[in-house]
Coordinates of N, CA, C and O and ligand atoms in Angstrom, one line a residue:
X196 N 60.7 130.2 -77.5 CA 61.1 128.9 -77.0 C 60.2 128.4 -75.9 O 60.1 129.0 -74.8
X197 N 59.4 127.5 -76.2 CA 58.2 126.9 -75.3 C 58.5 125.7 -74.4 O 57.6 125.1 -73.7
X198 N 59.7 125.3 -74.5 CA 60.4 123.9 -73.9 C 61.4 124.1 -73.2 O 62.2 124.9 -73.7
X199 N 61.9 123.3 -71.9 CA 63.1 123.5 -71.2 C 63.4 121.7 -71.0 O 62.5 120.9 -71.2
X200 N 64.9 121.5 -70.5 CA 65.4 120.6 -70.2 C 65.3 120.4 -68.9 O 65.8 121.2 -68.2
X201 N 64.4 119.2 -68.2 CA 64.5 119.0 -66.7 C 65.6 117.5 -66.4 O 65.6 116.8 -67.3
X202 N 66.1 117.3 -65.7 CA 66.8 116.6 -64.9 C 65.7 116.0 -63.8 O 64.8 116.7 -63.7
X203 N 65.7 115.2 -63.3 CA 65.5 114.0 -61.9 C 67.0 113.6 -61.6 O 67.7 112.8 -62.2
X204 N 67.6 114.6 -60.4 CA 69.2 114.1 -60.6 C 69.5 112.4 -59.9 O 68.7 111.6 -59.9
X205 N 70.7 112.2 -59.4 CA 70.6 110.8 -59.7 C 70.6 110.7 -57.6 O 70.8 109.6 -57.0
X206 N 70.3 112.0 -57.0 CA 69.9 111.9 -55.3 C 68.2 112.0 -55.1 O 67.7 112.1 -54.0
X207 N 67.7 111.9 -56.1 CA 66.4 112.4 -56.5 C 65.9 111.1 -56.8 O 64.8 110.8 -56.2
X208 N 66.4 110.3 -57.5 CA 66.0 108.8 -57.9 C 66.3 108.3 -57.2 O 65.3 107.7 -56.7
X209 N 67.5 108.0 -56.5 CA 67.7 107.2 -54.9 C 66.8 107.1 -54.5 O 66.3 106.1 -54.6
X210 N 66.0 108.6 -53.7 CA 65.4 108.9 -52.5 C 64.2 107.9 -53.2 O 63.8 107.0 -52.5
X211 N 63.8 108.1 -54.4 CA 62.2 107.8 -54.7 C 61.8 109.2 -54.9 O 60.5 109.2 -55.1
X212 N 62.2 110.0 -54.8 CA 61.1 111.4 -55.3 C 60.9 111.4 -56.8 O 60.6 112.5 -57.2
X213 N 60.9 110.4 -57.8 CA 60.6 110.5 -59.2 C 59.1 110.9 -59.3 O 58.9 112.0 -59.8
X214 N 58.1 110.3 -58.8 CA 56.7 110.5 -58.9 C 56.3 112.0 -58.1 O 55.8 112.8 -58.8
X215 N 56.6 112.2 -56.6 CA 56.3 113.4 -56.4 C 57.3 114.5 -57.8 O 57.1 115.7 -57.7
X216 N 57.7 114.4 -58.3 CA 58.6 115.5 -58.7 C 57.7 115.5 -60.3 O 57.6 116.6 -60.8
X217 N 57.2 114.6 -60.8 CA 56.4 114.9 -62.4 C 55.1 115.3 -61.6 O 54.5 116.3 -61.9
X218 N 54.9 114.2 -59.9 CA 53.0 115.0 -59.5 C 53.4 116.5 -60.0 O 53.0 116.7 -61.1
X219 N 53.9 117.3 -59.6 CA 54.4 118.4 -59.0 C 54.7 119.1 -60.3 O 55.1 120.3 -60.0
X220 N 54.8 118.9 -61.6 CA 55.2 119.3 -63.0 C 54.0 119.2 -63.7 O 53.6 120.1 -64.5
X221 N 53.0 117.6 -63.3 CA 51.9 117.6 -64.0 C 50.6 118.6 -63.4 O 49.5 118.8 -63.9
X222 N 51.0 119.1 -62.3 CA 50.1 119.8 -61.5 C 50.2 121.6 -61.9 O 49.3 122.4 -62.0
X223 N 51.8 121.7 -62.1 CA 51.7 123.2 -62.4 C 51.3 123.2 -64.0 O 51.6 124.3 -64.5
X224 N 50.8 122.2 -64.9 CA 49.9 122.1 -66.3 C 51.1 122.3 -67.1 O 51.0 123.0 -68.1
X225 N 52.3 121.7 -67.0 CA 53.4 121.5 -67.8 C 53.5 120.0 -68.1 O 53.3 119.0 -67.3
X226 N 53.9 120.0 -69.7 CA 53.9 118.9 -70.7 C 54.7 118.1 -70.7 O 55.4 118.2 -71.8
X227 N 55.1 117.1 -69.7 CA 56.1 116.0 -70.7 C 56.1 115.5 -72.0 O 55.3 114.6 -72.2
X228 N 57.1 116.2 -73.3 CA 56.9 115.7 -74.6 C 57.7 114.8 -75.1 O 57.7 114.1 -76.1
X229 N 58.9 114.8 -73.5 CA 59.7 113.2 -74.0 C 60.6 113.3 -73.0 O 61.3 114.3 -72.7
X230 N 60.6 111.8 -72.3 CA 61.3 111.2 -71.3 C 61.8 110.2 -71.5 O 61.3 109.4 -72.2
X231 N 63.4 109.7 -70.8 CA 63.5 109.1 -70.3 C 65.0 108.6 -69.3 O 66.0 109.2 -69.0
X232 N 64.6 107.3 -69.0 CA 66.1 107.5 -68.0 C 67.3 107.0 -68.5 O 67.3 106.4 -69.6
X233 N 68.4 107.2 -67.8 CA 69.8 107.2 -68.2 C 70.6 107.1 -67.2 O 70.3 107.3 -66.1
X234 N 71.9 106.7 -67.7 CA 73.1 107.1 -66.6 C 74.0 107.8 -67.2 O 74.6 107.4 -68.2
X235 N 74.1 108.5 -66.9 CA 75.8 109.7 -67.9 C 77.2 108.9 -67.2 O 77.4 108.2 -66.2
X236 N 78.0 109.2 -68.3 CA 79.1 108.6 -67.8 C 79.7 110.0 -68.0 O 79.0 110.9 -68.4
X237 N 81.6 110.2 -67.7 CA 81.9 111.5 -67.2 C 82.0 112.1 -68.7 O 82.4 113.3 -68.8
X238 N 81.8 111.6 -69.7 CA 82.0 112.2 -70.9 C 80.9 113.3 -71.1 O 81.0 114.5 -71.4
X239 N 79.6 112.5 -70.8 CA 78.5 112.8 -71.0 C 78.2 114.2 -70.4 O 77.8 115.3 -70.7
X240 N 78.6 113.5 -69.3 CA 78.0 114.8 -68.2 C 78.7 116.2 -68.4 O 78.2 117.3 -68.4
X241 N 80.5 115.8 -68.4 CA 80.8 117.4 -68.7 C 80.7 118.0 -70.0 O 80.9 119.2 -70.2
X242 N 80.3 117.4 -70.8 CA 79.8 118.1 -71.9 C 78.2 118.7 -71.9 O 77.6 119.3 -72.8
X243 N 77.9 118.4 -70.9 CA 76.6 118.6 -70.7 C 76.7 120.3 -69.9 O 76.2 121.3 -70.4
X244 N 77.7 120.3 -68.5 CA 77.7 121.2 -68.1 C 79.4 122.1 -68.1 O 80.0 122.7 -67.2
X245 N 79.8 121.8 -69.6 CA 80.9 122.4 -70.3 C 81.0 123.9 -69.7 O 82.1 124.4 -69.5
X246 N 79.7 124.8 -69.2 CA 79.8 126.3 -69.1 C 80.6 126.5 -67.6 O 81.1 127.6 -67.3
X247 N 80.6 125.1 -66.5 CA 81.0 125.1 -65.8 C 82.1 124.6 -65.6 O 82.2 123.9 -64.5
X248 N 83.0 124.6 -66.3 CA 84.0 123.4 -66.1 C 85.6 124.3 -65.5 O 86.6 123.7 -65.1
X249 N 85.4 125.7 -65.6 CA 86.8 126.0 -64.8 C 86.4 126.0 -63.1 O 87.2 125.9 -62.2
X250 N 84.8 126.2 -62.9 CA 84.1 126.1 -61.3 C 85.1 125.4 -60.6 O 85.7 124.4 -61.0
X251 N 85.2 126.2 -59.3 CA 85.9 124.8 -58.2 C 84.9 123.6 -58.1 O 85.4 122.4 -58.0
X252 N 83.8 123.7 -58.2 CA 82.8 122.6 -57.9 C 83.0 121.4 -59.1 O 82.9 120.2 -58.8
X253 N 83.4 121.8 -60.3 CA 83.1 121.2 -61.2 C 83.4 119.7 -60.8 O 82.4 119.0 -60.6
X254 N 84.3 119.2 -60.8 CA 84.9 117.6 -60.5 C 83.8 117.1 -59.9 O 83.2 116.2 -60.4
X255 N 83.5 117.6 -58.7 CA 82.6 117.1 -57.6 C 81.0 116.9 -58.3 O 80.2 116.0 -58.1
X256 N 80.9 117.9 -58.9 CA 79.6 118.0 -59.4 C 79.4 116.7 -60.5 O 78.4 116.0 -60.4
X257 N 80.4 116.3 -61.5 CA 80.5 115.3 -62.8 C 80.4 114.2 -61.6 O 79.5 113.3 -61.7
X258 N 81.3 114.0 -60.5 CA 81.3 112.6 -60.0 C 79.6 112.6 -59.5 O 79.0 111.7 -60.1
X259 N 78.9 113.2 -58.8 CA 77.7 113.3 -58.3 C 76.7 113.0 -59.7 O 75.9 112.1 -59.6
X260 N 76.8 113.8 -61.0 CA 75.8 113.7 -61.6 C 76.2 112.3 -62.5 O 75.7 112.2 -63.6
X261 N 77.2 111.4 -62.1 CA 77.3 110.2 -62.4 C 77.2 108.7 -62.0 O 77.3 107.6 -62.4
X262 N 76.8 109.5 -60.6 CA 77.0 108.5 -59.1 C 75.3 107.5 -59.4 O 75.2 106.3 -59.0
X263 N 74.3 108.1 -60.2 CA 73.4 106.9 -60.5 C 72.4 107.1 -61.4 O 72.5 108.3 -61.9
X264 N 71.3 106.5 -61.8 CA 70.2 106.9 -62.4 C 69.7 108.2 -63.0 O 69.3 108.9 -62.0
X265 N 69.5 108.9 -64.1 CA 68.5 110.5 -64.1 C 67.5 110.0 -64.9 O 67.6 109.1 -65.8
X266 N 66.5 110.8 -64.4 CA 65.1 110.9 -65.2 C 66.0 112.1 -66.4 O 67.0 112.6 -66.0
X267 N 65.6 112.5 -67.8 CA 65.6 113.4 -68.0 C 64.2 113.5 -69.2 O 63.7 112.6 -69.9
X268 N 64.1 114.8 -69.2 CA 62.6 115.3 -69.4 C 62.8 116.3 -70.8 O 63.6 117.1 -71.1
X269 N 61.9 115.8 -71.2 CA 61.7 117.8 -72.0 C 60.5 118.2 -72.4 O 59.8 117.7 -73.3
X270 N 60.0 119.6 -71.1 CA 58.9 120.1 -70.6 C 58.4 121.0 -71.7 O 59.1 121.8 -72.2
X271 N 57.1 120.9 -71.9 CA 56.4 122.0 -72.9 C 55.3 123.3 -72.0 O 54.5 123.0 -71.0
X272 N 55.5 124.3 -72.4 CA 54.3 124.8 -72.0 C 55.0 126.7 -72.1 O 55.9 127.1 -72.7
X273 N 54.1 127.2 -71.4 CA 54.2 128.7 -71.7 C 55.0 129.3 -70.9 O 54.8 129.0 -69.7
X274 N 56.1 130.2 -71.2 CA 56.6 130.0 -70.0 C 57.6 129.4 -69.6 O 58.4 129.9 -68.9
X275 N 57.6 128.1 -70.2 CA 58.2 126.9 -69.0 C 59.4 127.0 -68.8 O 59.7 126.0 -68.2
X276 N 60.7 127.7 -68.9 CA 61.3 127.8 -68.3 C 61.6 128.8 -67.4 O 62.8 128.5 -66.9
X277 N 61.2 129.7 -66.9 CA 60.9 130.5 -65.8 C 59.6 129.4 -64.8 O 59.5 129.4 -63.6
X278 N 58.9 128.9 -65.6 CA 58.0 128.1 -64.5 C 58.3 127.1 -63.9 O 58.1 126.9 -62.7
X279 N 59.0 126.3 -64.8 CA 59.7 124.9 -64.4 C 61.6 125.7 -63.4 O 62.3 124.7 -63.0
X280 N 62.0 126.6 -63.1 CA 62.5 127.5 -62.7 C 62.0 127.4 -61.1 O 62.5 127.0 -60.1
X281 N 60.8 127.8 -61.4 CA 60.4 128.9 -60.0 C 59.9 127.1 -59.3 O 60.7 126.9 -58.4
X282 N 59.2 126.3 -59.4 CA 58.5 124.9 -59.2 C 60.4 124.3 -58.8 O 60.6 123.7 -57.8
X283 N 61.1 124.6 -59.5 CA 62.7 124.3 -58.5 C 63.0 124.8 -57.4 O 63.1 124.1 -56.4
X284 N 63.3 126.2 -57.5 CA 63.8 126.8 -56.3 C 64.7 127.3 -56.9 O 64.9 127.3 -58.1
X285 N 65.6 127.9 -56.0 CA 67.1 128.7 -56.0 C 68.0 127.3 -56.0 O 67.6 126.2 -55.6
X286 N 69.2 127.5 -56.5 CA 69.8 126.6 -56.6 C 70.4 125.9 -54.9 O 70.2 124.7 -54.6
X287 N 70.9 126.8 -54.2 CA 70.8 126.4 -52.8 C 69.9 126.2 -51.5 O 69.7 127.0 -50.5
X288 N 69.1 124.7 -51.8 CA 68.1 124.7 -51.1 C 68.1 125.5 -50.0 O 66.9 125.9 -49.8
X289 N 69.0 125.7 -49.0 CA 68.9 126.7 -47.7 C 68.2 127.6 -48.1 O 67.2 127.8 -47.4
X290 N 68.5 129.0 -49.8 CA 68.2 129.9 -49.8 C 66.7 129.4 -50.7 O 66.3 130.4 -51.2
X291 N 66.1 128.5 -50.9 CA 65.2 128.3 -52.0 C 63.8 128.5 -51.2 O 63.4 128.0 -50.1
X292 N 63.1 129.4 -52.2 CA 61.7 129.4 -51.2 C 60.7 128.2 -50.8 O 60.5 127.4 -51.7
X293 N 60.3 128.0 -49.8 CA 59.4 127.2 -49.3 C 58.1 126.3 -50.2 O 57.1 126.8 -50.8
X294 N 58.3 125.5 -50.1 CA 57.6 125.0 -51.4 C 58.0 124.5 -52.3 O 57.5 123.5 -52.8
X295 N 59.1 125.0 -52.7 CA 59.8 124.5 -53.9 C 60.5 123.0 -53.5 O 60.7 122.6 -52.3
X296 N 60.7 122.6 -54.7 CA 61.4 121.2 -54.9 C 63.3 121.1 -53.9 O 63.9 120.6 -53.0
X297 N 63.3 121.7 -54.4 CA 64.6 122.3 -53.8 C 64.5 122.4 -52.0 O 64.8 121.5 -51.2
X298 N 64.1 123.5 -51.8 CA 63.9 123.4 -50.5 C 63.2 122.4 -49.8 O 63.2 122.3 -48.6
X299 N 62.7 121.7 -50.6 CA 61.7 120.2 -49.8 C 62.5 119.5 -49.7 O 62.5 119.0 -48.6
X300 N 63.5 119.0 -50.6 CA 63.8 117.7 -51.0 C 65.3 117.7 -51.4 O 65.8 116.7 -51.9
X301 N 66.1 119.1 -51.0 CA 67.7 119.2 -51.8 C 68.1 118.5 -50.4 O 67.5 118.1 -49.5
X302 N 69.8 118.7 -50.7 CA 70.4 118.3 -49.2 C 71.2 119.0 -49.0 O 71.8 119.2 -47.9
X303 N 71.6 119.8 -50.1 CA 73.1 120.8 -50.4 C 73.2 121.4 -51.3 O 72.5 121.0 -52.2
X304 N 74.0 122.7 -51.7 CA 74.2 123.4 -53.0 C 74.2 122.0 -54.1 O 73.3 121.8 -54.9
X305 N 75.1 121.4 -54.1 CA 75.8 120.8 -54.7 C 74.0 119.2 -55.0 O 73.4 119.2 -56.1
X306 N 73.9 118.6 -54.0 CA 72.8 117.8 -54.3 C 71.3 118.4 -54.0 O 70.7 118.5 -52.9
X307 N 70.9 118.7 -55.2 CA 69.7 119.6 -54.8 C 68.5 119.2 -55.9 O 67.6 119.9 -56.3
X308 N 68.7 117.8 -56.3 CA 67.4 116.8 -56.9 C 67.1 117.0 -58.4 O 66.7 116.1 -59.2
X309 N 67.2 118.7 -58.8 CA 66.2 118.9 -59.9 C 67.6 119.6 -60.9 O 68.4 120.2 -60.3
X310 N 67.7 119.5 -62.2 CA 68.2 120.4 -63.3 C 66.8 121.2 -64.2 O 65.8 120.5 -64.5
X311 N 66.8 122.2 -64.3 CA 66.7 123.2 -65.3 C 67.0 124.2 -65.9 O 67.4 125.2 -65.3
X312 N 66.8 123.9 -67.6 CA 67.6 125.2 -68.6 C 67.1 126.7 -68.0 O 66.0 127.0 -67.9
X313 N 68.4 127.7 -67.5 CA 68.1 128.7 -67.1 C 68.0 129.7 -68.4 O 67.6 130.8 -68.0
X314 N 68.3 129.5 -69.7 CA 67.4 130.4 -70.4 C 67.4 129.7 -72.3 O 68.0 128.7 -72.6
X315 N 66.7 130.5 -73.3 CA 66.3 129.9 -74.1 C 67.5 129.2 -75.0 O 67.3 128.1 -75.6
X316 N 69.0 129.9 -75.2 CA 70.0 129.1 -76.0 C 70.4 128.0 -75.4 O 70.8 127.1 -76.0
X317 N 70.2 128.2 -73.6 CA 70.9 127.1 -73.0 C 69.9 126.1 -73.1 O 70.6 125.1 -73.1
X318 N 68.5 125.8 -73.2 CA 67.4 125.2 -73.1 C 67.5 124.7 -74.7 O 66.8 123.7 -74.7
X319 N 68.1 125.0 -76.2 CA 68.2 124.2 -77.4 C 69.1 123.7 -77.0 O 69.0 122.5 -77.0
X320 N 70.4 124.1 -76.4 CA 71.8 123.3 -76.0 C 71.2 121.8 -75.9 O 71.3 120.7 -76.4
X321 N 70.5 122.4 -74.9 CA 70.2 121.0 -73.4 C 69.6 120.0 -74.4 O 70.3 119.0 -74.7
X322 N 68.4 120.4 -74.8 CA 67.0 119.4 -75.1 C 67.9 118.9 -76.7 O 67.4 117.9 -77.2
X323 N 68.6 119.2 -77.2 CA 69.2 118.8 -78.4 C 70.7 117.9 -77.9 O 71.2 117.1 -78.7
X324 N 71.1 118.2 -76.9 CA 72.2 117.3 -75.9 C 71.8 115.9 -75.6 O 72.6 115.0 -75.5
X325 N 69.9 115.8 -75.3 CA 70.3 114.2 -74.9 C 69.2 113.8 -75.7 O 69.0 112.6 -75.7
X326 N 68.1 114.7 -76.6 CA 67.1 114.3 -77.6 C 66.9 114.6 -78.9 O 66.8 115.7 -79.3
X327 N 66.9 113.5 -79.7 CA 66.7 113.9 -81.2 C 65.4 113.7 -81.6 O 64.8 112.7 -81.1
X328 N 64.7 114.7 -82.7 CA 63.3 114.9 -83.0 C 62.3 113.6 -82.7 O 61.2 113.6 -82.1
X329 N 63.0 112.7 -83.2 CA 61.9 111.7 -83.3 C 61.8 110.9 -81.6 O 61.3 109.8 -81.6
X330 N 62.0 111.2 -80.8 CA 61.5 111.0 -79.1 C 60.7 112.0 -78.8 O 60.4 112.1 -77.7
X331 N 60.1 112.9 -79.6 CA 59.2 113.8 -78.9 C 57.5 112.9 -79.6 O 57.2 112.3 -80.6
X332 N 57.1 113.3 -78.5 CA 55.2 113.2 -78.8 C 54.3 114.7 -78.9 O 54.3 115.6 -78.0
X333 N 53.7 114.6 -80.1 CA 53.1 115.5 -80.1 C 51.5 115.7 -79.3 O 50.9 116.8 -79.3
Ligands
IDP661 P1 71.4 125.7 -61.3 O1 71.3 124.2 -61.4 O2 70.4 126.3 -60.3 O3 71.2 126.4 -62.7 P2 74.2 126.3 -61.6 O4 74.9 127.5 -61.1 O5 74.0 126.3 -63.1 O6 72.8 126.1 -60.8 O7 75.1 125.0 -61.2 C1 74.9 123.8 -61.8 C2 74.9 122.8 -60.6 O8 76.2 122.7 -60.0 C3 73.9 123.1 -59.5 O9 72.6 122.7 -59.7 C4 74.6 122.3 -58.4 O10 74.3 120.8 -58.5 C5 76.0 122.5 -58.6 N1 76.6 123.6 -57.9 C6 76.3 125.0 -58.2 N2 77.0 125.8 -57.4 C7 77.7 125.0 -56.6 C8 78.6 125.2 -55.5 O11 78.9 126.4 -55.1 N3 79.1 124.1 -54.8 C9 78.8 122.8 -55.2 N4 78.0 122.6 -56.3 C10 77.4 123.6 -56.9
MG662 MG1 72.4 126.2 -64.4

């Protein structure tokens, strides 16, 4: 599996970090093969993150990833989900290394700018959840 699902969450499009956040994807030599934006509404979204849905966070998290705008992406390259991964951060920007997207630009566990598929079944879930064949460029 050569492709992962990225997110621009919708505290990420507020701020304006859409452009630094592809600079920063087109720089580590990873492929946008199909984008674009959206708003999820709460159907959307918890079926999106169904694996989390007994979490205490969960409620909080669907109102947040509905509250506005996402980029969403689906990245090509070698790798790319451990790369598009590490180019995030840890999920809690406090603990995320320096550099990363996350630690630059999160504000909280909970609002932390970026989604990506953490491994290959969850990464067909994702990229087959909001894209069908014919939006990709080869
Ligand atoms: P990930 O996005 O780094 O893969 P997950 O554990 O899959 O992290 O959680 C999905 C999303 O749910 C996180 O990106 C974050 O927005 C939110 N989240 C995760 N853990 C917490 C928490 O403890 N409190 C509030 N929100 C959380
Ligand atoms: Mg996850």
């Amino acid at each position: 599996m050569n492709r992962t699902l990225a997110i621009i969450k919708p505290d990420g499009v507020q701020a304006g970090l859409i452009g630094e956040i592809i600079k920063r994807i087109e720089n580590e030599g990873l492929r946008i093969v199909a984008m674009r934006m959206d708003k999820l509404d709460a159907r959307r979204a918890e079926g999106f993150y169904y694996v989390h849905r007994s979490k205490p966070f969960f409620n909080s998290l669907i109102e947040y990833m509905t509250s506005g705008p996402v980029v969403l992406m689906v990245l090509q390259g070698y790798d790319v989900i451990n790369r598009w991964r590490k180019l995030m951060g840890a999920t809690d920007p406090r603990k995320a290394e320096a550099g990363t997207i996350r630690a630059d630009m999160g504000t909280s566990i909970e609002r932390n700018v970026v989604h990506g598929s953490d491994a290959p079944d969850s990464a067909i879930y994702e990229i087959n959840y909001f894209f069908k064949g014919t939006d990709f460029v080869e």
